Amino acid sequence: MKLGINQRRVFNVLEALAAENAACPTNAALAERIGSDTSDAAKAFGDLRRLGVIDVVTVHAKRQVTIVATGAQTAPIESKRGTVNA
């Protein structure tokens, strides 16, 4: 599957964060990292999700991403009720 440039950039950021078990960033932080605006980063993130490249668990606006091809995940979501894993 061929990804667009912003999709590829967002995917690369998410893949690197998952390899480090780091937290999934907000759309604004993703935009900053890929040198784009927030709406483009959010669209690319949503596209990756719709294409089945990533799985996403969201709890109170925090996200944990799983890279489908490898199973690598960003850090678990910390909430008042404890840790949530995808």
Short mmCIF file of C-alpha atoms in Angstrom, two decimals:
data_model
loop_
_atom_site.label_atom_id
_atom_site.label_comp_id
_atom_site.label_asym_id
_atom_site.label_seq_id
_atom_site.Cartn_x
_atom_site.Cartn_y
_atom_site.Cartn_z
CA MET A 1 0.00 0.00 0.00
CA LYS A 2 1.35 3.39 -0.97
CA LEU A 3 1.01 6.12 1.64
CA GLY A 4 0.92 9.85 0.94
CA ILE A 5 3.75 12.02 2.19
CA ASN A 6 2.00 13.22 5.38
CA GLN A 7 0.70 9.71 6.06
CA ARG A 8 4.25 8.36 5.71
CA ARG A 9 5.66 11.09 7.97
CA VAL A 10 3.04 10.50 10.67
CA PHE A 11 3.56 6.75 10.41
CA ASN A 12 7.34 7.15 10.79
CA VAL A 13 6.86 9.26 13.93
CA LEU A 14 4.40 6.76 15.41
CA GLU A 15 6.65 3.83 14.54
CA ALA A 16 9.65 5.48 16.24
CA LEU A 17 7.59 6.33 19.34
CA ALA A 18 6.24 2.78 19.53
CA ALA A 19 9.79 1.41 19.31
CA GLU A 20 10.65 3.59 22.33
CA ASN A 21 7.37 2.78 24.13
CA ALA A 22 6.81 6.55 24.27
CA ALA A 23 3.42 8.23 24.56
CA CYS A 24 1.34 8.92 21.46
CA PRO A 25 1.45 12.66 20.76
CA THR A 26 -1.48 14.97 20.12
CA ASN A 27 -2.30 15.99 16.57
CA ALA A 28 -0.66 19.37 17.22
CA ALA A 29 2.55 17.68 18.39
CA LEU A 30 2.47 15.34 15.40
CA ALA A 31 2.05 18.35 13.10
CA GLU A 32 5.06 20.03 14.64
CA ARG A 33 7.17 16.89 14.23
CA ILE A 34 6.29 16.46 10.56
CA GLY A 35 6.42 20.16 9.69
CA SER A 36 2.75 20.44 8.81
CA ASP A 37 -0.39 22.00 10.22
CA THR A 38 -2.62 20.28 12.74
CA SER A 39 -5.45 19.53 10.31
CA ASP A 40 -3.08 17.78 7.88
CA ALA A 41 -1.55 15.71 10.68
CA ALA A 42 -5.01 14.79 12.01
CA LYS A 43 -6.14 13.78 8.52
CA ALA A 44 -3.04 11.63 7.99
CA PHE A 45 -3.54 9.99 11.42
CA GLY A 46 -7.18 9.25 10.59
CA ASP A 47 -6.22 7.91 7.17
CA LEU A 48 -3.70 5.51 8.75
CA ARG A 49 -6.41 4.30 11.09
CA ARG A 50 -8.99 3.84 8.30
CA LEU A 51 -6.44 2.04 6.13
CA GLY A 52 -5.78 -0.44 8.95
CA VAL A 53 -2.11 0.53 9.27
CA ILE A 54 -2.58 1.47 12.93
CA ASP A 55 -5.06 0.55 15.66
CA VAL A 56 -5.93 3.24 18.18
CA VAL A 57 -7.36 3.12 21.69
CA THR A 58 -8.54 6.49 23.00
CA VAL A 59 -9.30 7.30 26.63
CA HIS A 60 -10.12 10.89 27.62
CA ALA A 61 -8.34 12.36 24.56
CA LYS A 62 -5.20 10.28 25.17
CA ARG A 63 -4.27 7.65 22.61
CA GLN A 64 -2.33 4.42 22.45
CA VAL A 65 -1.33 3.33 18.96
CA THR A 66 -0.50 -0.17 17.79
CA ILE A 67 1.46 -0.56 14.56
CA VAL A 68 -0.53 -3.37 12.94
CA ALA A 69 2.34 -4.85 10.91
CA THR A 70 4.64 -5.29 13.92
CA GLY A 71 2.42 -5.17 17.01
CA ALA A 72 4.63 -2.41 18.46
CA GLN A 73 2.72 -0.01 20.71
CA THR A 74 3.11 3.47 22.07
CA ALA A 75 3.05 3.77 25.86
CA PRO A 76 -0.06 2.60 27.71
CA ILE A 77 -2.60 5.27 28.63
CA GLU A 78 -2.45 6.39 32.24
CA SER A 79 -5.86 7.23 33.70
CA LYS A 80 -7.34 7.78 37.15
CA ARG A 81 -8.48 4.15 37.13
CA GLY A 82 -5.06 2.79 36.22
CA THR A 83 -3.22 1.83 33.07
CA VAL A 84 -5.16 1.05 29.91
CA ASN A 85 -3.51 -1.11 27.23
CA ALA A 86 -4.67 -1.65 23.67
#
